[in-house]
mmCIF file of C-alpha atoms and ligand atoms in Angstrom:
data_model
loop_
_atom_site.group_PDB
_atom_site.id
_atom_site.type_symbol
_atom_site.label_atom_id
_atom_site.label_comp_id
_atom_site.label_asym_id
_atom_site.label_seq_id
_atom_site.Cartn_x
_atom_site.Cartn_y
_atom_site.Cartn_z
ATOM 1 C CA MET A 1 -69.502 212.817 62.890
ATOM 2 C CA SER A 2 -72.950 211.411 63.560
ATOM 3 C CA ARG A 3 -72.942 211.465 67.321
ATOM 4 C CA PRO A 4 -76.411 212.198 68.667
ATOM 5 C CA ARG A 5 -76.871 215.839 69.531
ATOM 6 C CA ILE A 6 -77.813 217.316 72.865
ATOM 7 C CA LEU A 7 -78.387 220.840 74.052
ATOM 8 C CA SER A 8 -78.756 222.363 77.456
ATOM 9 C CA GLY A 9 -78.741 225.869 78.826
ATOM 10 C CA MET A 10 -78.133 227.946 81.914
ATOM 11 C CA ARG A 11 -79.354 231.406 82.720
ATOM 12 C CA PRO A 12 -76.565 233.919 83.430
ATOM 13 C CA THR A 13 -77.466 234.642 87.039
ATOM 14 C CA GLY A 14 -73.914 234.980 88.401
ATOM 15 C CA PRO A 15 -71.128 232.759 89.662
ATOM 16 C CA LEU A 16 -71.944 229.043 89.770
ATOM 17 C CA HIS A 17 -71.977 227.004 92.979
ATOM 18 C CA LEU A 18 -71.706 223.360 94.033
ATOM 19 C CA GLY A 19 -75.361 222.767 93.165
ATOM 20 C CA HIS A 20 -74.638 223.612 89.538
ATOM 21 C CA LEU A 21 -71.631 221.304 89.626
ATOM 22 C CA THR A 22 -73.358 218.169 90.892
ATOM 23 C CA GLY A 23 -76.740 218.953 89.342
ATOM 24 C CA ALA A 24 -75.522 219.718 85.836
ATOM 25 C CA LEU A 25 -71.872 220.363 85.008
ATOM 26 C CA ASP A 26 -70.401 217.043 86.181
ATOM 27 C CA ASN A 27 -72.887 215.330 83.924
ATOM 28 C CA TRP A 28 -72.385 217.703 80.995
ATOM 29 C CA VAL A 29 -68.624 217.144 81.104
ATOM 30 C CA ARG A 30 -69.163 213.381 80.822
ATOM 31 C CA LEU A 31 -71.727 213.718 78.044
ATOM 32 C CA GLN A 32 -69.141 215.459 75.882
ATOM 33 C CA ASP A 33 -67.500 212.050 75.325
ATOM 34 C CA SER A 34 -70.463 210.592 73.494
ATOM 35 C CA TYR A 35 -72.617 213.458 72.216
ATOM 36 C CA ASP A 36 -72.372 216.441 69.926
ATOM 37 C CA CYS A 37 -73.015 219.015 72.662
ATOM 38 C CA TYR A 38 -74.446 222.519 72.499
ATOM 39 C CA TRP A 39 -74.146 224.471 75.767
ATOM 40 C CA ALA A 40 -76.050 227.740 75.752
ATOM 41 C CA ILE A 41 -75.875 230.693 78.116
ATOM 42 C CA VAL A 42 -79.453 231.854 77.772
ATOM 43 C CA ASP A 43 -79.369 235.615 78.271
ATOM 44 C CA TRP A 44 -82.846 236.202 76.842
ATOM 45 C CA HIS A 45 -84.219 233.801 79.425
ATOM 46 C CA ALA A 46 -82.552 235.929 82.101
ATOM 47 C CA LEU A 47 -84.383 238.952 80.686
ATOM 48 C CA THR A 48 -87.783 237.294 81.109
ATOM 49 C CA THR A 49 -87.474 237.790 84.865
ATOM 50 C CA ASP A 50 -84.802 240.519 85.089
ATOM 51 C CA TYR A 51 -85.949 242.862 82.325
ATOM 52 C CA ALA A 52 -86.118 245.731 84.802
ATOM 53 C CA ASN A 53 -82.526 245.205 85.916
ATOM 54 C CA PRO A 54 -80.499 243.922 82.955
ATOM 55 C CA GLY A 55 -77.242 245.592 84.046
ATOM 56 C CA PRO A 56 -75.514 242.545 85.528
ATOM 57 C CA ILE A 57 -76.303 240.173 82.638
ATOM 58 C CA ALA A 58 -73.122 240.833 80.637
ATOM 59 C CA GLU A 59 -70.902 240.309 83.652
ATOM 60 C CA ASN A 60 -72.881 237.215 84.620
ATOM 61 C CA ILE A 61 -72.416 235.685 81.170
ATOM 62 C CA LEU A 62 -68.681 235.991 81.666
ATOM 63 C CA GLU A 63 -68.877 234.457 85.172
ATOM 64 C CA VAL A 64 -70.821 231.489 83.863
ATOM 65 C CA ALA A 65 -68.490 230.979 80.910
ATOM 66 C CA ILE A 66 -65.399 231.079 83.135
ATOM 67 C CA ASP A 67 -66.960 228.554 85.509
ATOM 68 C CA TRP A 68 -67.990 226.328 82.595
ATOM 69 C CA LEU A 69 -64.475 226.258 81.197
ATOM 70 C CA ALA A 70 -62.991 225.710 84.647
ATOM 71 C CA ALA A 71 -65.382 222.812 85.248
ATOM 72 C CA GLY A 72 -64.276 221.134 82.027
ATOM 73 C CA LEU A 73 -66.748 222.083 79.318
ATOM 74 C CA ASP A 74 -64.526 221.827 76.299
ATOM 75 C CA PRO A 75 -64.849 224.207 73.338
ATOM 76 C CA GLU A 76 -62.722 221.821 71.255
ATOM 77 C CA ARG A 77 -65.432 219.190 71.409
ATOM 78 C CA ALA A 78 -68.594 221.109 72.251
ATOM 79 C CA THR A 79 -70.247 224.336 71.132
ATOM 80 C CA LEU A 80 -70.380 226.903 73.938
ATOM 81 C CA PHE A 81 -72.369 230.001 73.025
ATOM 82 C CA VAL A 82 -74.591 232.860 74.078
ATOM 83 C CA GLN A 83 -78.230 232.557 73.045
ATOM 84 C CA SER A 84 -78.560 236.113 71.720
ATOM 85 C CA ASP A 85 -75.576 235.565 69.415
ATOM 86 C CA VAL A 86 -77.952 233.362 67.425
ATOM 87 C CA PRO A 87 -80.930 235.619 66.672
ATOM 88 C CA GLU A 88 -82.550 232.740 64.764
ATOM 89 C CA HIS A 89 -83.746 231.485 68.182
ATOM 90 C CA ALA A 90 -85.965 234.577 68.323
ATOM 91 C CA GLU A 91 -87.260 234.048 64.806
ATOM 92 C CA LEU A 92 -88.173 230.455 65.576
ATOM 93 C CA HIS A 93 -89.759 231.516 68.866
ATOM 94 C CA LEU A 94 -91.964 233.906 66.901
ATOM 95 C CA LEU A 95 -92.959 231.296 64.330
ATOM 96 C CA LEU A 96 -93.700 228.722 67.031
ATOM 97 C CA SER A 97 -95.830 231.329 68.806
ATOM 98 C CA MET A 98 -98.228 231.108 65.846
ATOM 99 C CA VAL A 99 -98.995 227.483 66.598
ATOM 100 C CA VAL A 100 -98.774 227.102 70.384
ATOM 101 C CA PRO A 101 -102.088 227.524 72.213
ATOM 102 C CA VAL A 102 -101.783 229.971 75.090
ATOM 103 C CA PRO A 103 -103.281 227.488 77.623
ATOM 104 C CA TRP A 104 -100.365 225.115 76.958
ATOM 105 C CA LEU A 105 -98.055 227.815 78.289
ATOM 106 C CA GLU A 106 -100.314 228.870 81.150
ATOM 107 C CA ARG A 107 -100.456 225.356 82.538
ATOM 108 C CA VAL A 108 -96.667 224.871 82.742
ATOM 109 C CA PRO A 109 -96.101 224.504 86.512
ATOM 110 C CA SER A 110 -93.135 226.892 86.689
ATOM 111 C CA TYR A 111 -95.288 229.699 85.269
ATOM 112 C CA LYS A 112 -97.464 230.249 88.320
ATOM 113 C CA GLU A 113 -94.813 229.027 90.777
ATOM 114 C CA GLN A 114 -92.263 231.571 89.650
ATOM 115 C CA GLN A 115 -94.818 234.362 89.587
ATOM 116 C CA GLN A 116 -95.568 233.604 93.235
ATOM 117 C CA GLN A 117 -91.931 233.185 94.236
ATOM 118 C CA LEU A 118 -90.772 236.356 92.517
ATOM 119 C CA SER A 119 -93.744 238.385 93.692
ATOM 120 C CA ASP A 120 -91.637 241.549 93.885
ATOM 121 C CA ARG A 121 -91.586 241.673 90.068
ATOM 122 C CA ASP A 122 -94.299 242.051 87.491
ATOM 123 C CA LEU A 123 -94.184 238.760 85.615
ATOM 124 C CA SER A 124 -97.520 239.166 83.871
ATOM 125 C CA THR A 125 -95.552 239.806 80.686
ATOM 126 C CA TYR A 126 -95.829 238.189 77.295
ATOM 127 C CA GLY A 127 -92.118 237.301 77.398
ATOM 128 C CA PHE A 128 -92.374 235.483 80.705
ATOM 129 C CA LEU A 129 -95.374 233.454 79.533
ATOM 130 C CA GLY A 130 -93.263 232.528 76.499
ATOM 131 C CA TYR A 131 -90.297 231.341 78.589
ATOM 132 C CA PRO A 132 -90.807 227.625 77.825
ATOM 133 C CA LEU A 133 -91.548 228.395 74.182
ATOM 134 C CA LEU A 134 -88.207 230.164 73.868
ATOM 135 C CA GLN A 135 -86.649 227.116 75.512
ATOM 136 C CA THR A 136 -88.390 224.969 72.888
ATOM 137 C CA ALA A 137 -86.850 227.096 70.152
ATOM 138 C CA ASP A 138 -83.390 226.737 71.783
ATOM 139 C CA ILE A 139 -83.706 222.980 71.617
ATOM 140 C CA VAL A 140 -85.363 222.278 68.288
ATOM 141 C CA ILE A 141 -83.420 224.805 66.243
ATOM 142 C CA TYR A 142 -80.469 222.385 66.626
ATOM 143 C CA LYS A 143 -82.719 219.340 66.151
ATOM 144 C CA ALA A 144 -81.394 218.080 69.466
ATOM 145 C CA ASP A 145 -82.050 214.385 70.103
ATOM 146 C CA ALA A 146 -82.009 214.829 73.854
ATOM 147 C CA VAL A 147 -81.825 217.451 76.584
ATOM 148 C CA PRO A 148 -79.985 216.834 79.864
ATOM 149 C CA VAL A 149 -81.919 218.578 82.627
ATOM 150 C CA GLY A 150 -82.971 218.163 86.236
ATOM 151 C CA GLU A 151 -86.447 217.166 87.361
ATOM 152 C CA ASP A 152 -87.651 220.772 87.587
ATOM 153 C CA GLN A 153 -87.193 221.245 83.843
ATOM 154 C CA ALA A 154 -88.873 218.009 82.753
ATOM 155 C CA PRO A 155 -92.276 219.677 82.113
ATOM 156 C CA HIS A 156 -90.568 222.105 79.736
ATOM 157 C CA ILE A 157 -89.138 219.257 77.670
ATOM 158 C CA GLU A 158 -92.527 217.532 77.673
ATOM 159 C CA LEU A 159 -94.042 220.750 76.317
ATOM 160 C CA THR A 160 -91.286 220.872 73.694
ATOM 161 C CA ARG A 161 -92.318 217.440 72.466
ATOM 162 C CA GLU A 162 -95.979 218.474 72.274
ATOM 163 C CA ILE A 163 -95.095 221.555 70.262
ATOM 164 C CA VAL A 164 -92.897 219.494 67.932
ATOM 165 C CA ARG A 165 -95.773 217.090 67.282
ATOM 166 C CA ARG A 166 -98.144 219.939 66.540
ATOM 167 C CA PHE A 167 -95.646 221.648 64.250
ATOM 168 C CA ASN A 168 -94.816 218.455 62.351
ATOM 169 C CA ASN A 169 -98.509 217.654 61.933
ATOM 170 C CA LEU A 170 -99.197 221.060 60.460
ATOM 171 C CA TYR A 171 -96.164 221.477 58.225
ATOM 172 C CA GLY A 172 -94.489 218.104 57.795
ATOM 173 C CA PRO A 173 -91.674 216.433 59.705
ATOM 174 C CA VAL A 174 -89.036 219.080 60.382
ATOM 175 C CA PHE A 175 -88.121 218.501 64.037
ATOM 176 C CA PRO A 176 -87.261 215.336 65.986
ATOM 177 C CA GLU A 177 -88.962 214.915 69.370
ATOM 178 C CA PRO A 178 -86.198 215.444 71.931
ATOM 179 C CA LYS A 179 -85.823 212.994 74.794
ATOM 180 C CA THR A 180 -85.307 214.080 78.383
ATOM 181 C CA LEU A 181 -81.961 212.925 79.799
ATOM 182 C CA LEU A 182 -82.919 213.250 83.428
ATOM 183 C CA THR A 183 -79.949 214.287 85.570
ATOM 184 C CA GLU A 184 -79.879 212.917 89.096
ATOM 185 C CA THR A 185 -79.569 215.926 91.341
ATOM 186 C CA PRO A 186 -78.210 215.038 94.771
ATOM 187 C CA ARG A 187 -79.517 217.144 97.629
ATOM 188 C CA MET A 188 -77.239 220.156 97.933
ATOM 189 C CA PRO A 189 -77.855 222.226 101.031
ATOM 190 C CA GLY A 190 -76.007 225.465 101.603
ATOM 191 C CA THR A 191 -74.152 226.362 104.787
ATOM 192 C CA ASP A 192 -77.408 227.340 106.561
ATOM 193 C CA GLY A 193 -79.069 224.026 105.739
ATOM 194 C CA ARG A 194 -81.486 225.475 103.182
ATOM 195 C CA LYS A 195 -81.162 224.628 99.478
ATOM 196 C CA MET A 196 -77.905 226.105 98.166
ATOM 197 C CA SER A 197 -78.653 229.343 96.353
ATOM 198 C CA LYS A 198 -76.801 232.524 95.570
ATOM 199 C CA SER A 199 -79.760 234.568 96.807
ATOM 200 C CA TYR A 200 -79.691 232.900 100.253
ATOM 201 C CA GLY A 201 -76.040 233.810 100.788
ATOM 202 C CA ASN A 202 -75.319 230.185 101.741
ATOM 203 C CA ALA A 203 -73.443 229.002 98.654
ATOM 204 C CA VAL A 204 -69.963 227.639 98.070
ATOM 205 C CA PHE A 205 -68.943 228.959 94.662
ATOM 206 C CA LEU A 206 -66.631 227.342 92.130
ATOM 207 C CA LYS A 207 -64.671 230.585 92.247
ATOM 208 C CA ASP A 208 -64.060 230.360 96.017
ATOM 209 C CA ALA A 209 -60.400 229.729 96.823
ATOM 210 C CA PRO A 210 -59.616 226.655 98.970
ATOM 211 C CA GLU A 211 -59.192 228.680 102.164
ATOM 212 C CA GLU A 212 -62.527 230.397 101.562
ATOM 213 C CA VAL A 213 -64.242 227.036 101.078
ATOM 214 C CA ARG A 214 -62.809 225.878 104.407
ATOM 215 C CA GLN A 215 -63.955 229.021 106.200
ATOM 216 C CA LYS A 216 -67.473 228.725 104.769
ATOM 217 C CA LEU A 217 -67.900 225.097 105.828
ATOM 218 C CA LYS A 218 -66.604 225.499 109.389
ATOM 219 C CA PRO A 219 -69.756 227.150 110.773
ATOM 220 C CA MET A 220 -72.115 225.049 108.606
ATOM 221 C CA VAL A 221 -75.367 223.988 110.259
ATOM 222 C CA THR A 222 -75.376 220.389 111.589
ATOM 223 C CA ASP A 223 -77.893 218.089 113.281
ATOM 224 C CA PRO A 224 -79.472 220.597 115.702
ATOM 225 C CA ALA A 225 -79.898 217.836 118.329
ATOM 226 C CA ARG A 226 -76.135 217.471 118.539
ATOM 227 C CA LYS A 227 -75.397 220.381 120.868
ATOM 228 C CA ARG A 228 -72.335 219.042 122.664
ATOM 229 C CA ARG A 229 -69.433 216.920 121.480
ATOM 230 C CA THR A 230 -70.701 214.086 123.697
ATOM 231 C CA ASP A 231 -74.234 214.093 122.197
ATOM 232 C CA PRO A 232 -74.723 211.459 119.519
ATOM 233 C CA GLY A 233 -76.119 212.811 116.234
ATOM 234 C CA ASN A 234 -78.131 211.653 113.273
ATOM 235 C CA PRO A 235 -76.385 212.006 109.907
ATOM 236 C CA GLU A 236 -79.703 211.584 108.100
ATOM 237 C CA VAL A 237 -80.906 214.984 109.269
ATOM 238 C CA CYS A 238 -77.529 216.714 108.950
ATOM 239 C CA PRO A 239 -76.861 218.916 105.898
ATOM 240 C CA VAL A 240 -73.116 218.327 106.284
ATOM 241 C CA PHE A 241 -73.781 214.664 105.677
ATOM 242 C CA ASP A 242 -75.630 215.507 102.444
ATOM 243 C CA LEU A 243 -72.390 217.048 101.256
ATOM 244 C CA HIS A 244 -70.488 213.920 102.307
ATOM 245 C CA GLU A 245 -72.907 211.965 100.126
ATOM 246 C CA ALA A 246 -72.062 214.200 97.203
ATOM 247 C CA PHE A 247 -68.294 214.482 97.629
ATOM 248 C CA SER A 248 -66.819 211.859 99.991
ATOM 249 C CA PRO A 249 -65.940 208.244 99.163
ATOM 250 C CA PRO A 250 -67.884 205.403 100.848
ATOM 251 C CA GLU A 251 -65.241 204.817 103.560
ATOM 252 C CA THR A 252 -65.420 208.407 104.697
ATOM 253 C CA ARG A 253 -69.202 208.407 104.623
ATOM 254 C CA ALA A 254 -69.227 205.278 106.796
ATOM 255 C CA TRP A 255 -66.683 206.849 109.147
ATOM 256 C CA ALA A 256 -68.782 210.008 109.459
ATOM 257 C CA ALA A 257 -72.123 208.224 109.914
ATOM 258 C CA ASP A 258 -70.700 205.880 112.485
ATOM 259 C CA GLY A 259 -68.726 208.492 114.389
ATOM 260 C CA CYS A 260 -71.749 210.778 114.409
ATOM 261 C CA ARG A 261 -74.148 208.188 115.819
ATOM 262 C CA THR A 262 -71.704 207.099 118.526
ATOM 263 C CA ALA A 263 -70.378 210.579 119.322
ATOM 264 C CA GLY A 264 -67.001 209.136 118.368
ATOM 265 C CA ILE A 265 -66.129 212.169 116.250
ATOM 266 C CA GLY A 266 -66.820 215.865 116.596
ATOM 267 C CA CYS A 267 -68.602 217.950 113.981
ATOM 268 C CA LEU A 268 -65.432 219.887 113.240
ATOM 269 C CA ASP A 269 -63.565 216.643 112.405
ATOM 270 C CA CYS A 270 -66.479 215.626 110.265
ATOM 271 C CA LYS A 271 -66.502 218.913 108.362
ATOM 272 C CA GLY A 272 -62.714 218.854 108.065
ATOM 273 C CA ARG A 273 -62.713 215.532 106.248
ATOM 274 C CA LEU A 274 -65.583 216.652 104.048
ATOM 275 C CA THR A 275 -63.641 219.775 103.120
ATOM 276 C CA ASP A 276 -60.588 217.675 102.211
ATOM 277 C CA HIS A 277 -62.625 215.603 99.779
ATOM 278 C CA LEU A 278 -64.464 218.595 98.394
ATOM 279 C CA LEU A 279 -61.204 220.442 97.768
ATOM 280 C CA GLU A 280 -59.805 217.356 96.091
ATOM 281 C CA ARG A 281 -62.859 217.364 93.837
ATOM 282 C CA MET A 282 -62.400 221.078 93.120
ATOM 283 C CA LYS A 283 -58.681 220.773 92.449
ATOM 284 C CA GLU A 284 -58.918 220.886 88.659
ATOM 285 C CA ILE A 285 -61.397 223.732 88.806
ATOM 286 C CA HIS A 286 -59.071 225.670 91.097
ATOM 287 C CA SER A 287 -56.113 225.055 88.822
ATOM 288 C CA ARG A 288 -57.925 225.945 85.572
ATOM 289 C CA ARG A 289 -60.028 228.879 86.696
ATOM 290 C CA PRO A 290 -57.503 231.671 87.365
ATOM 291 C CA GLU A 291 -56.146 231.494 83.823
ATOM 292 C CA TYR A 292 -59.604 232.114 82.336
ATOM 293 C CA ALA A 293 -60.517 234.704 84.962
ATOM 294 C CA ARG A 294 -57.379 236.638 84.089
ATOM 295 C CA ARG A 295 -58.188 236.660 80.357
ATOM 296 C CA PRO A 296 -61.831 237.561 79.798
ATOM 297 C CA ASP A 297 -61.072 238.360 76.139
ATOM 298 C CA THR A 298 -60.223 234.763 75.356
ATOM 299 C CA VAL A 299 -63.370 233.640 77.130
ATOM 300 C CA TRP A 300 -65.515 236.005 75.037
ATOM 301 C CA ASP A 301 -63.668 234.687 71.960
ATOM 302 C CA VAL A 302 -64.642 231.140 72.852
ATOM 303 C CA LEU A 303 -68.285 232.218 73.095
ATOM 304 C CA ARG A 304 -68.156 234.177 69.870
ATOM 305 C CA GLU A 305 -66.630 231.230 68.003
ATOM 306 C CA GLY A 306 -69.236 228.905 69.441
ATOM 307 C CA GLY A 307 -71.943 231.368 68.434
ATOM 308 C CA LYS A 308 -70.731 231.324 64.826
ATOM 309 C CA ARG A 309 -70.844 227.558 64.708
ATOM 310 C CA ALA A 310 -74.233 227.393 66.376
ATOM 311 C CA ARG A 311 -75.557 229.992 63.978
ATOM 312 C CA GLU A 312 -74.675 227.903 60.933
ATOM 313 C CA THR A 313 -76.706 225.009 62.258
ATOM 314 C CA ALA A 314 -79.554 227.308 63.268
ATOM 315 C CA ARG A 315 -79.639 228.988 59.863
ATOM 316 C CA ALA A 316 -79.899 225.672 58.051
ATOM 317 C CA THR A 317 -82.836 224.681 60.232
ATOM 318 C CA MET A 318 -84.563 228.024 59.682
ATOM 319 C CA ASP A 319 -84.348 227.537 55.922
ATOM 320 C CA GLU A 320 -86.261 224.317 56.333
ATOM 321 C CA VAL A 321 -88.740 225.894 58.736
ATOM 322 C CA ARG A 322 -89.482 228.774 56.361
ATOM 323 C CA ALA A 323 -89.939 226.373 53.490
ATOM 324 C CA ALA A 324 -92.245 224.146 55.531
ATOM 325 C CA MET A 325 -94.312 227.169 56.611
ATOM 326 C CA LYS A 326 -94.440 228.481 53.018
ATOM 327 C CA ILE A 327 -92.649 231.706 53.834
ATOM 328 C CA ARG A 328 -89.496 231.041 51.866
ATOM 329 C CA TYR A 329 -89.981 233.199 48.835
ATOM 330 C CA ASP A 330 -86.892 232.447 46.731
ATOM 331 C CA ALA A 331 -87.134 230.637 43.390
ATOM 332 C CA SER A 332 -86.198 227.243 44.808
ATOM 333 C CA SER A 333 -89.166 227.042 47.155
HETATM 334 N N1 LIG B 401 -84.954 226.857 81.609
HETATM 335 C C1 LIG B 401 -83.642 226.331 81.894
HETATM 336 C C2 LIG B 401 -83.334 226.549 83.386
HETATM 337 O O1 LIG B 401 -83.889 227.435 83.991
HETATM 338 C C3 LIG B 401 -82.587 226.987 81.055
HETATM 339 C C4 LIG B 401 -82.748 226.692 79.602
HETATM 340 C C5 LIG B 401 -83.056 227.579 78.619
HETATM 341 C C6 LIG B 401 -82.593 225.431 78.976
HETATM 342 N N2 LIG B 401 -83.074 226.973 77.402
HETATM 343 C C7 LIG B 401 -82.812 225.648 77.589
HETATM 344 C C8 LIG B 401 -82.306 224.145 79.447
HETATM 345 C C9 LIG B 401 -82.788 224.596 76.682
HETATM 346 C C10 LIG B 401 -82.287 223.092 78.540
HETATM 347 C C11 LIG B 401 -82.515 223.327 77.164
HETATM 348 O O2 LIG B 401 -82.517 225.840 83.915
HETATM 349 FE FE1 SF4 B 402 -73.372 216.282 110.992
HETATM 350 FE FE2 SF4 B 402 -71.001 215.132 110.956
HETATM 351 FE FE3 SF4 B 402 -71.796 216.546 113.107
HETATM 352 FE FE4 SF4 B 402 -72.929 214.236 112.555
HETATM 353 S S1 SF4 B 402 -70.781 214.569 113.099
HETATM 354 S S2 SF4 B 402 -73.986 216.108 113.129
HETATM 355 S S3 SF4 B 402 -72.920 214.208 110.297
HETATM 356 S S4 SF4 B 402 -71.416 217.329 111.037
#
């Protein structure tokens, strides 16, 4: 079993939507064929922004885990776990905090961006500044060879590599430098045309039943210039067409683009076909999900089992880290 190892994580912010599917999960499911995969639900990362309102985190962990299993993350082949079930992440975060210069954290682009975006919260905290350092600990504690992430997370993986170099220089080679496995993230607008997001109320969730998906897509925003059925439209500016790009086969995309430009089809036909393909894509999810949703205990069991396995790996690494940092005080060190 010497498959290269990868790790990625998601914050437990609630039910997952189509953006999570095309931007991460589809890829993660495939990666399970060739990598030793660690999939973490990072509850401490959720606390960095939601410390004042931690109530929903437990429920959100369950939502994410159910959606993961429904999407095809496979506990037989991969390790699915909750970050806080492996407290060694926190120990490593602390030890790394001794060596990381504060300006390295302050210059991470998401630091100031998020503070501005979430201006209703006080994010001048120590924990929030340490967000990417905790992420570094998540990754290197498993000596991950690579990290599949979208573009937005690339600076965090770059920082991880810098911290690894600094650590290895100071204490000897303990950690490999993880590569970034950049995930292509197709544009995924929500029903109002803005980026799909739970907080915008424009999302199609993996948990939505087929009829609900259909109802959500019917009133979806289209090319605003196409007011009447007889007006030709431009698929390039239509959010519905972005979804075709993500879910429909080439023939259907050609049919939609052509029919749109010539006013040969109506927007309802166009959305109808899209919905057919989307529902086809969601078929397995729809068939797997209810079973997990009905049995939260088994889902928690999966996470607990994964946590045990992850913890063994993490403990072994921490032994090495303590030895390298000269804080392993048993006879053998
Ligand atoms: N910061 C990531 C995000 O917001 C989540 C995350 C936490 C993560 N730890 C990680 C991703 C480790 C990859 C590897 O999406
Ligand atoms: Fe959009 Fe399709 Fe309507 Fe064209 S026909 S505007 S692509 S929904």
